[in-house]
Amino acid sequence: MKTIDEHIRTGQFKNIYLLYGQENYLKQQYKNKLKQALLAPDDTMNTASFEGSKINPLAVIDLAETMPFLAEHRLILIDDSGFFKSGCDPLASYLPNVPDTTILIFTENEVDKRSKMYKAASKAGHAAEFGEQKEPLLTRWILSRLKKENKKITQSVLTLFLTKTGTDMCNIDKELEKLLCYTLEKEVIEAADVEAICTEQVSNQIFEMVNAIGKREQKRALSLYYDLLALKEAPMRILYLINRQFRILLDLTSMQKAGLDAKTMASKSGIPPFAVKRSLEQASRFSQKELVQALEDGAALETDSKSGRMIDQMAVEMLIVRYAGKPL
C-alpha cells in the first residue's frame, strides 16, 4: 500500500498493478485512488472495464495497444478474471510489453504466485496483497472515522462493535455508517447503541450458539440454529462453522496450557486478538474430551449428510441436542 501511495505522490506509475486478497474494501479504495490519479473524473474515452472469467485476452491486448485520446494514459480495469489462478498465456506473454501510455489494473481475490501471470505482473509492474487487517489498524481506522464525526467511544464498546462486525472492512464501513446515523444527536457511542443497530455476522451467531451449547442451554442453541435457517444459511455451512469453532476452542486450550500469549494464540488460531479472551472463556465450559469428541461427531455427521444417510438439517440438530444436554 505504501508503494502505491508513493507512486501516486510522485506520479511515477507502473504500467501494471495487481491488487489481490480478501480485503475488498482496501482493494477498491486503492483502485479508485489510482484511477483518480491517472485520469480526469470525466474522462470516459480512456477508461475501459472488463470483469469475470470470460474476458477475451486478445480484446484486452488490442485495447492496450491503442493510444489514449488527448490524455497521457489509457486505463484498463480488469476485475475477477481468474487469470492469476487458471492462467492466461497470451496476457502473460504480453505484460512485459505493455506500452508506456497504458495502465492495467487487475483486482483479484485469489492468485497463484507460481503462475506465469503473477510472475509477469510482479516483474513488469507492482503486486499488492490486501489481506485481513489486524486489530490495531482497524481500531485506528474506526477511531479516525469517529473523530471526524466528533464522536467518542470506549475501548469496551469498540470491542463489542468489532465482535459483531468481524474484521471485514466493507462490513465495518457499512455498520459504522448505520451506527453514526443512529447516534446522530449523541457525542458518546454506548454499548446499547451497538446492540440496537449493528447486525451480527453469521460467525458471531455461531459463537453464541456454541456458547449456548457450552452452558447446556439446549433451547437457546436450537433457537439460534433455526434463526440461521430462516436467514437461508445452508445447514452444511452451519455445521462447518460449528466444527470450526470447536477446532478453535481445542487449539486455544492446548496453546493456553503451553503458556502462549494472546497475540500468538490469535495468530495461530486465525482469530482476532480481541476474540481470544472470550473464546477461552467459552472453551472453559467444555472438557478437552468433549471438544475432541465433538469434532469427531461433527465430521461423522457431515459424512452421513453428504452420503445421503441423514438429512443435513437433522444432522446439525443432533449435534446441538447431543452437546447442549448434560456433560459427557
mmCIF file of C-alpha atoms in Angstrom:
data_model
loop_
_atom_site.group_PDB
_atom_site.id
_atom_site.type_symbol
_atom_site.label_atom_id
_atom_site.label_comp_id
_atom_site.label_asym_id
_atom_site.label_seq_id
_atom_site.Cartn_x
_atom_site.Cartn_y
_atom_site.Cartn_z
ATOM 1 C CA MET A 1 0.000 0.000 0.000
ATOM 2 C CA LYS A 2 2.825 2.381 0.849
ATOM 3 C CA THR A 3 4.389 1.696 -2.541
ATOM 4 C CA ILE A 4 1.196 2.640 -4.381
ATOM 5 C CA ASP A 5 0.822 5.763 -2.242
ATOM 6 C CA GLU A 6 4.381 6.716 -3.207
ATOM 7 C CA HIS A 7 3.652 6.156 -6.919
ATOM 8 C CA ILE A 8 0.619 8.433 -6.640
ATOM 9 C CA ARG A 9 2.570 11.075 -4.732
ATOM 10 C CA THR A 10 5.441 11.178 -7.228
ATOM 11 C CA GLY A 11 3.427 10.498 -10.384
ATOM 12 C CA GLN A 12 5.839 7.675 -11.261
ATOM 13 C CA PHE A 13 3.403 4.898 -12.161
ATOM 14 C CA LYS A 14 3.935 1.282 -13.152
ATOM 15 C CA ASN A 15 2.137 0.011 -16.241
ATOM 16 C CA ILE A 16 0.661 -2.945 -14.349
ATOM 17 C CA TYR A 17 -0.928 -3.137 -10.915
ATOM 18 C CA LEU A 18 -2.203 -6.347 -9.380
ATOM 19 C CA LEU A 19 -4.381 -5.767 -6.298
ATOM 20 C CA TYR A 20 -5.300 -9.065 -4.681
ATOM 21 C CA GLY A 21 -6.540 -10.593 -1.431
ATOM 22 C CA GLN A 22 -9.694 -10.949 0.645
ATOM 23 C CA GLU A 23 -9.944 -7.353 1.906
ATOM 24 C CA ASN A 24 -12.246 -5.944 -0.786
ATOM 25 C CA TYR A 25 -12.661 -2.539 0.843
ATOM 26 C CA LEU A 26 -8.971 -1.698 0.574
ATOM 27 C CA LYS A 27 -8.694 -3.140 -2.929
ATOM 28 C CA GLN A 28 -11.474 -0.861 -4.138
ATOM 29 C CA GLN A 29 -10.027 2.113 -2.269
ATOM 30 C CA TYR A 30 -6.645 1.735 -3.949
ATOM 31 C CA LYS A 31 -8.127 1.011 -7.353
ATOM 32 C CA ASN A 32 -10.100 4.266 -7.078
ATOM 33 C CA LYS A 33 -7.039 6.152 -5.815
ATOM 34 C CA LEU A 34 -5.062 5.063 -8.872
ATOM 35 C CA LYS A 35 -7.935 5.850 -11.205
ATOM 36 C CA GLN A 36 -8.338 9.369 -9.787
ATOM 37 C CA ALA A 37 -4.587 9.995 -10.015
ATOM 38 C CA LEU A 38 -4.309 8.776 -13.599
ATOM 39 C CA LEU A 39 -7.357 10.286 -15.300
ATOM 40 C CA ALA A 40 -9.649 13.281 -15.074
ATOM 41 C CA PRO A 41 -13.014 12.427 -13.424
ATOM 42 C CA ASP A 42 -14.968 12.991 -16.645
ATOM 43 C CA ASP A 43 -12.564 11.086 -18.919
ATOM 44 C CA THR A 44 -14.613 8.147 -20.194
ATOM 45 C CA MET A 45 -12.780 7.942 -23.514
ATOM 46 C CA ASN A 46 -9.645 6.474 -21.985
ATOM 47 C CA THR A 47 -11.146 4.074 -19.454
ATOM 48 C CA ALA A 48 -12.262 0.506 -20.130
ATOM 49 C CA SER A 49 -13.503 -2.182 -17.736
ATOM 50 C CA PHE A 50 -13.530 -5.969 -18.001
ATOM 51 C CA GLU A 51 -14.977 -8.378 -15.445
ATOM 52 C CA GLY A 52 -15.360 -12.110 -14.951
ATOM 53 C CA SER A 53 -13.877 -15.328 -16.218
ATOM 54 C CA LYS A 54 -14.998 -14.926 -19.842
ATOM 55 C CA ILE A 55 -12.769 -11.960 -20.683
ATOM 56 C CA ASN A 56 -11.175 -12.198 -24.120
ATOM 57 C CA PRO A 57 -7.446 -11.536 -23.531
ATOM 58 C CA LEU A 58 -6.938 -10.606 -27.183
ATOM 59 C CA ALA A 59 -9.507 -7.807 -26.805
ATOM 60 C CA VAL A 60 -7.597 -6.526 -23.772
ATOM 61 C CA ILE A 61 -4.312 -6.588 -25.702
ATOM 62 C CA ASP A 62 -5.863 -4.837 -28.699
ATOM 63 C CA LEU A 63 -7.205 -2.054 -26.479
ATOM 64 C CA ALA A 64 -3.910 -1.765 -24.587
ATOM 65 C CA GLU A 65 -2.149 -1.103 -27.896
ATOM 66 C CA THR A 66 -4.493 1.806 -28.672
ATOM 67 C CA MET A 67 -3.084 5.262 -27.955
ATOM 68 C CA PRO A 68 -5.005 7.375 -25.396
ATOM 69 C CA PHE A 69 -7.198 10.171 -26.744
ATOM 70 C CA LEU A 70 -5.959 13.618 -25.688
ATOM 71 C CA ALA A 71 -4.591 12.233 -22.439
ATOM 72 C CA GLU A 72 -1.358 10.829 -21.031
ATOM 73 C CA HIS A 73 -2.730 7.405 -20.150
ATOM 74 C CA ARG A 74 -5.239 4.791 -21.200
ATOM 75 C CA LEU A 75 -6.573 2.907 -18.154
ATOM 76 C CA ILE A 76 -7.832 -0.691 -18.350
ATOM 77 C CA LEU A 77 -9.543 -2.167 -15.264
ATOM 78 C CA ILE A 78 -9.805 -5.961 -15.055
ATOM 79 C CA ASP A 79 -11.778 -7.454 -12.146
ATOM 80 C CA ASP A 80 -12.064 -11.086 -11.012
ATOM 81 C CA SER A 81 -10.653 -12.539 -14.223
ATOM 82 C CA GLY A 82 -9.276 -15.684 -12.606
ATOM 83 C CA PHE A 83 -6.245 -15.368 -14.915
ATOM 84 C CA PHE A 84 -3.902 -15.485 -11.936
ATOM 85 C CA LYS A 85 -5.168 -18.942 -10.974
ATOM 86 C CA SER A 86 -6.355 -20.573 -14.192
ATOM 87 C CA GLY A 87 -3.638 -18.957 -16.312
ATOM 88 C CA CYS A 88 -3.705 -16.849 -19.464
ATOM 89 C CA ASP A 89 -0.674 -17.365 -21.694
ATOM 90 C CA PRO A 90 -1.451 -14.583 -24.212
ATOM 91 C CA LEU A 91 -1.597 -11.929 -21.455
ATOM 92 C CA ALA A 92 1.327 -13.413 -19.523
ATOM 93 C CA SER A 93 3.473 -13.056 -22.644
ATOM 94 C CA TYR A 94 2.143 -9.562 -23.335
ATOM 95 C CA LEU A 95 2.554 -7.936 -19.905
ATOM 96 C CA PRO A 96 6.306 -7.222 -20.281
ATOM 97 C CA ASN A 97 5.496 -5.300 -23.469
ATOM 98 C CA VAL A 98 2.642 -3.037 -22.343
ATOM 99 C CA PRO A 99 3.090 0.459 -23.875
ATOM 100 C CA ASP A 100 4.090 3.300 -21.543
ATOM 101 C CA THR A 101 0.780 5.004 -22.302
ATOM 102 C CA THR A 102 -1.337 2.100 -20.962
ATOM 103 C CA ILE A 103 -2.005 1.227 -17.309
ATOM 104 C CA LEU A 104 -3.541 -2.153 -16.483
ATOM 105 C CA ILE A 105 -5.112 -2.617 -13.023
ATOM 106 C CA PHE A 106 -6.097 -6.159 -12.048
ATOM 107 C CA THR A 107 -8.161 -6.833 -8.913
ATOM 108 C CA GLU A 108 -8.403 -10.473 -7.837
ATOM 109 C CA ASN A 109 -9.496 -12.391 -4.749
ATOM 110 C CA GLU A 110 -7.047 -15.247 -5.183
ATOM 111 C CA VAL A 111 -3.791 -15.661 -7.061
ATOM 112 C CA ASP A 112 -1.309 -18.463 -7.599
ATOM 113 C CA LYS A 113 2.110 -16.957 -7.025
ATOM 114 C CA ARG A 114 3.645 -19.755 -9.091
ATOM 115 C CA SER A 115 1.625 -18.803 -12.188
ATOM 116 C CA LYS A 116 3.101 -17.105 -15.260
ATOM 117 C CA MET A 117 0.593 -14.283 -14.877
ATOM 118 C CA TYR A 118 1.608 -13.487 -11.304
ATOM 119 C CA LYS A 119 5.301 -13.624 -12.102
ATOM 120 C CA ALA A 120 4.864 -11.445 -15.197
ATOM 121 C CA ALA A 121 2.716 -8.859 -13.380
ATOM 122 C CA SER A 122 5.087 -8.713 -10.412
ATOM 123 C CA LYS A 123 8.156 -8.315 -12.610
ATOM 124 C CA ALA A 124 6.719 -5.802 -15.068
ATOM 125 C CA GLY A 125 4.593 -3.901 -12.539
ATOM 126 C CA HIS A 126 3.581 -3.980 -8.881
ATOM 127 C CA ALA A 127 1.619 -6.651 -6.991
ATOM 128 C CA ALA A 128 -0.002 -5.680 -3.676
ATOM 129 C CA GLU A 129 -1.743 -8.070 -1.300
ATOM 130 C CA PHE A 130 -4.722 -6.809 0.710
ATOM 131 C CA GLY A 131 -5.352 -9.367 3.428
ATOM 132 C CA GLU A 132 -7.366 -9.273 6.636
ATOM 133 C CA GLN A 133 -6.324 -6.242 8.647
ATOM 134 C CA LYS A 134 -5.086 -6.534 12.223
ATOM 135 C CA GLU A 135 -6.981 -5.175 15.223
ATOM 136 C CA PRO A 136 -4.676 -2.159 15.878
ATOM 137 C CA LEU A 137 -5.097 -0.871 12.315
ATOM 138 C CA LEU A 138 -8.865 -1.416 12.391
ATOM 139 C CA THR A 139 -9.060 0.380 15.736
ATOM 140 C CA ARG A 140 -7.124 3.391 14.415
ATOM 141 C CA TRP A 141 -9.265 3.485 11.276
ATOM 142 C CA ILE A 142 -12.545 3.378 13.217
ATOM 143 C CA LEU A 143 -11.377 5.980 15.751
ATOM 144 C CA SER A 144 -10.289 8.346 12.969
ATOM 145 C CA ARG A 145 -13.717 7.990 11.350
ATOM 146 C CA LEU A 146 -15.436 8.690 14.658
ATOM 147 C CA LYS A 147 -13.180 11.685 15.374
ATOM 148 C CA LYS A 148 -14.215 13.303 12.085
ATOM 149 C CA GLU A 149 -17.825 12.989 13.237
ATOM 150 C CA ASN A 150 -16.993 14.326 16.735
ATOM 151 C CA LYS A 151 -17.934 11.003 18.316
ATOM 152 C CA LYS A 152 -16.323 9.209 21.245
ATOM 153 C CA ILE A 153 -16.301 5.522 22.157
ATOM 154 C CA THR A 154 -14.759 3.496 24.976
ATOM 155 C CA GLN A 155 -12.458 0.549 24.313
ATOM 156 C CA SER A 156 -15.011 -1.927 25.659
ATOM 157 C CA VAL A 157 -17.753 -0.618 23.336
ATOM 158 C CA LEU A 158 -15.351 -0.636 20.389
ATOM 159 C CA THR A 159 -14.507 -4.270 21.160
ATOM 160 C CA LEU A 160 -18.226 -5.083 21.281
ATOM 161 C CA PHE A 161 -18.653 -3.388 17.895
ATOM 162 C CA LEU A 162 -15.835 -5.452 16.362
ATOM 163 C CA THR A 163 -17.183 -8.711 17.793
ATOM 164 C CA LYS A 164 -20.418 -8.022 15.915
ATOM 165 C CA THR A 165 -18.927 -6.790 12.633
ATOM 166 C CA GLY A 166 -15.880 -9.030 12.299
ATOM 167 C CA THR A 167 -12.742 -7.726 10.617
ATOM 168 C CA ASP A 168 -14.051 -7.277 7.070
ATOM 169 C CA MET A 169 -13.645 -3.554 6.349
ATOM 170 C CA CYS A 170 -16.585 -3.403 3.926
ATOM 171 C CA ASN A 171 -18.859 -4.689 6.664
ATOM 172 C CA ILE A 172 -17.299 -2.416 9.295
ATOM 173 C CA ASP A 173 -17.817 0.571 6.988
ATOM 174 C CA LYS A 174 -21.489 -0.330 6.472
ATOM 175 C CA GLU A 175 -22.179 -0.931 10.165
ATOM 176 C CA LEU A 176 -20.284 2.224 11.155
ATOM 177 C CA GLU A 177 -22.475 4.327 8.871
ATOM 178 C CA LYS A 178 -25.575 2.816 10.476
ATOM 179 C CA LEU A 179 -24.197 3.494 13.951
ATOM 180 C CA LEU A 180 -23.342 7.122 13.127
ATOM 181 C CA CYS A 181 -26.824 7.756 11.769
ATOM 182 C CA TYR A 182 -28.402 6.108 14.808
ATOM 183 C CA THR A 183 -26.361 8.222 17.246
ATOM 184 C CA LEU A 184 -26.686 11.460 15.284
ATOM 185 C CA GLU A 185 -27.518 13.589 18.345
ATOM 186 C CA LYS A 186 -25.127 11.842 20.742
ATOM 187 C CA GLU A 187 -21.475 12.582 21.433
ATOM 188 C CA VAL A 188 -20.616 9.249 23.095
ATOM 189 C CA ILE A 189 -21.495 5.915 21.478
ATOM 190 C CA GLU A 190 -22.653 3.395 24.081
ATOM 191 C CA ALA A 191 -22.966 -0.385 24.188
ATOM 192 C CA ALA A 192 -26.765 -0.079 23.954
ATOM 193 C CA ASP A 193 -26.386 1.759 20.620
ATOM 194 C CA VAL A 194 -24.204 -1.008 19.199
ATOM 195 C CA GLU A 195 -26.612 -3.689 20.416
ATOM 196 C CA ALA A 196 -29.580 -1.821 18.969
ATOM 197 C CA ILE A 197 -28.319 -1.131 15.457
ATOM 198 C CA CYS A 198 -25.400 -3.387 14.477
ATOM 199 C CA THR A 199 -26.151 -6.634 12.648
ATOM 200 C CA GLU A 200 -24.421 -9.717 13.975
ATOM 201 C CA GLN A 201 -22.410 -11.705 11.449
ATOM 202 C CA VAL A 202 -23.097 -15.397 10.945
ATOM 203 C CA SER A 203 -19.773 -16.279 12.577
ATOM 204 C CA ASN A 204 -20.821 -14.370 15.709
ATOM 205 C CA GLN A 205 -24.171 -16.145 15.788
ATOM 206 C CA ILE A 206 -22.304 -19.443 15.547
ATOM 207 C CA PHE A 207 -20.187 -18.322 18.505
ATOM 208 C CA GLU A 208 -23.345 -17.593 20.503
ATOM 209 C CA MET A 209 -24.758 -20.974 19.518
ATOM 210 C CA VAL A 210 -21.644 -22.786 20.749
ATOM 211 C CA ASN A 211 -21.814 -20.616 23.874
ATOM 212 C CA ALA A 212 -25.351 -21.814 24.482
ATOM 213 C CA ILE A 213 -24.228 -25.415 23.915
ATOM 214 C CA GLY A 214 -21.452 -24.936 26.472
ATOM 215 C CA LYS A 215 -23.945 -23.551 29.004
ATOM 216 C CA ARG A 216 -26.238 -26.543 28.273
ATOM 217 C CA GLU A 217 -28.948 -24.124 27.071
ATOM 218 C CA GLN A 218 -30.410 -26.508 24.517
ATOM 219 C CA LYS A 219 -33.499 -24.429 23.747
ATOM 220 C CA ARG A 220 -31.480 -21.270 23.047
ATOM 221 C CA ALA A 221 -28.925 -23.144 20.907
ATOM 222 C CA LEU A 222 -31.699 -24.622 18.761
ATOM 223 C CA SER A 223 -33.422 -21.227 18.531
ATOM 224 C CA LEU A 224 -30.222 -19.658 17.189
ATOM 225 C CA TYR A 225 -29.906 -22.521 14.707
ATOM 226 C CA TYR A 226 -33.451 -22.018 13.425
ATOM 227 C CA ASP A 227 -32.798 -18.273 13.111
ATOM 228 C CA LEU A 228 -29.854 -19.033 10.814
ATOM 229 C CA LEU A 229 -32.000 -21.393 8.741
ATOM 230 C CA ALA A 230 -34.610 -18.631 8.421
ATOM 231 C CA LEU A 231 -31.851 -16.404 7.034
ATOM 232 C CA LYS A 232 -31.283 -19.056 4.319
ATOM 233 C CA GLU A 233 -27.961 -20.268 5.729
ATOM 234 C CA ALA A 234 -27.268 -23.804 4.478
ATOM 235 C CA PRO A 235 -27.201 -26.468 7.226
ATOM 236 C CA MET A 236 -23.865 -27.801 5.934
ATOM 237 C CA ARG A 237 -22.286 -24.352 6.164
ATOM 238 C CA ILE A 238 -23.620 -24.025 9.721
ATOM 239 C CA LEU A 239 -22.177 -27.445 10.577
ATOM 240 C CA TYR A 240 -18.830 -26.444 9.066
ATOM 241 C CA LEU A 241 -18.764 -23.255 11.174
ATOM 242 C CA ILE A 242 -19.716 -25.127 14.366
ATOM 243 C CA ASN A 243 -16.918 -27.637 13.713
ATOM 244 C CA ARG A 244 -14.532 -24.759 13.013
ATOM 245 C CA GLN A 245 -15.430 -23.125 16.340
ATOM 246 C CA PHE A 246 -14.879 -26.379 18.232
ATOM 247 C CA ARG A 247 -11.485 -26.707 16.498
ATOM 248 C CA ILE A 248 -10.548 -23.151 17.560
ATOM 249 C CA LEU A 249 -11.541 -23.899 21.159
ATOM 250 C CA LEU A 250 -9.477 -27.093 21.211
ATOM 251 C CA ASP A 251 -6.452 -25.316 19.724
ATOM 252 C CA LEU A 252 -6.736 -22.412 22.182
ATOM 253 C CA THR A 253 -6.986 -24.810 25.115
ATOM 254 C CA SER A 254 -3.785 -26.567 24.031
ATOM 255 C CA MET A 255 -1.971 -23.267 23.441
ATOM 256 C CA GLN A 256 -3.049 -21.887 26.814
ATOM 257 C CA LYS A 257 -1.650 -24.989 28.519
ATOM 258 C CA ALA A 258 1.598 -24.428 26.608
ATOM 259 C CA GLY A 259 1.781 -20.899 28.056
ATOM 260 C CA LEU A 260 1.424 -18.958 24.781
ATOM 261 C CA ASP A 261 0.359 -15.304 24.930
ATOM 262 C CA ALA A 262 -2.907 -13.966 23.466
ATOM 263 C CA LYS A 263 -1.239 -12.424 20.402
ATOM 264 C CA THR A 264 0.425 -15.709 19.446
ATOM 265 C CA MET A 265 -2.772 -17.654 20.094
ATOM 266 C CA ALA A 266 -4.709 -15.266 17.849
ATOM 267 C CA SER A 267 -2.176 -15.630 15.045
ATOM 268 C CA LYS A 268 -2.036 -19.423 15.227
ATOM 269 C CA SER A 269 -5.809 -19.922 15.521
ATOM 270 C CA GLY A 270 -6.732 -17.379 12.842
ATOM 271 C CA ILE A 271 -8.968 -15.190 15.022
ATOM 272 C CA PRO A 272 -8.580 -11.510 16.009
ATOM 273 C CA PRO A 273 -6.748 -10.822 19.295
ATOM 274 C CA PHE A 274 -9.875 -9.268 20.818
ATOM 275 C CA ALA A 275 -11.679 -12.616 20.361
ATOM 276 C CA VAL A 276 -9.124 -14.720 22.249
ATOM 277 C CA LYS A 277 -10.323 -13.896 25.761
ATOM 278 C CA ARG A 278 -13.980 -14.630 25.122
ATOM 279 C CA SER A 279 -13.074 -17.799 23.181
ATOM 280 C CA LEU A 280 -11.006 -19.044 26.137
ATOM 281 C CA GLU A 281 -13.965 -18.333 28.415
ATOM 282 C CA GLN A 282 -16.120 -20.377 26.061
ATOM 283 C CA ALA A 283 -13.561 -23.195 25.919
ATOM 284 C CA SER A 284 -13.610 -23.435 29.724
ATOM 285 C CA ARG A 285 -17.195 -24.710 29.513
ATOM 286 C CA PHE A 286 -16.041 -27.854 27.711
ATOM 287 C CA SER A 287 -13.653 -30.591 28.741
ATOM 288 C CA GLN A 288 -10.895 -31.472 26.286
ATOM 289 C CA LYS A 289 -12.584 -34.850 25.866
ATOM 290 C CA GLU A 290 -15.821 -33.133 24.826
ATOM 291 C CA LEU A 291 -14.064 -30.913 22.285
ATOM 292 C CA VAL A 292 -12.268 -33.861 20.684
ATOM 293 C CA GLN A 293 -15.464 -35.923 20.619
ATOM 294 C CA ALA A 294 -17.493 -33.023 19.221
ATOM 295 C CA LEU A 295 -15.066 -32.685 16.312
ATOM 296 C CA GLU A 296 -15.227 -36.410 15.602
ATOM 297 C CA ASP A 297 -19.040 -36.417 15.780
ATOM 298 C CA GLY A 298 -19.251 -33.312 13.586
ATOM 299 C CA ALA A 299 -17.073 -34.932 10.912
ATOM 300 C CA ALA A 300 -19.138 -38.138 11.055
ATOM 301 C CA LEU A 301 -22.430 -36.242 10.726
ATOM 302 C CA GLU A 302 -21.057 -34.280 7.786
ATOM 303 C CA THR A 303 -20.124 -37.546 6.061
ATOM 304 C CA ASP A 304 -23.571 -39.015 6.771
ATOM 305 C CA SER A 305 -25.251 -35.935 5.293
ATOM 306 C CA LYS A 306 -23.131 -35.844 2.142
ATOM 307 C CA SER A 307 -23.659 -39.565 1.546
ATOM 308 C CA GLY A 308 -27.435 -39.213 1.932
ATOM 309 C CA ARG A 309 -27.674 -41.360 5.064
ATOM 310 C CA MET A 310 -29.052 -38.400 7.010
ATOM 311 C CA ILE A 311 -30.898 -35.157 6.186
ATOM 312 C CA ASP A 312 -28.470 -32.264 6.628
ATOM 313 C CA GLN A 313 -30.799 -30.175 8.824
ATOM 314 C CA MET A 314 -31.313 -33.131 11.164
ATOM 315 C CA ALA A 315 -27.551 -33.749 11.387
ATOM 316 C CA VAL A 316 -26.933 -30.277 12.822
ATOM 317 C CA GLU A 317 -29.880 -30.643 15.219
ATOM 318 C CA MET A 318 -28.440 -33.923 16.507
ATOM 319 C CA LEU A 319 -25.059 -32.320 17.212
ATOM 320 C CA ILE A 320 -26.664 -29.410 19.069
ATOM 321 C CA VAL A 321 -29.012 -31.630 21.123
ATOM 322 C CA ARG A 322 -26.203 -34.040 21.996
ATOM 323 C CA TYR A 323 -23.778 -31.397 23.288
ATOM 324 C CA ALA A 324 -26.272 -28.947 24.745
ATOM 325 C CA GLY A 325 -27.533 -31.703 27.046
ATOM 326 C CA LYS A 326 -25.761 -32.933 30.146
ATOM 327 C CA PRO A 327 -21.935 -33.066 30.101
ATOM 328 C CA LEU A 328 -20.410 -36.250 28.697
#
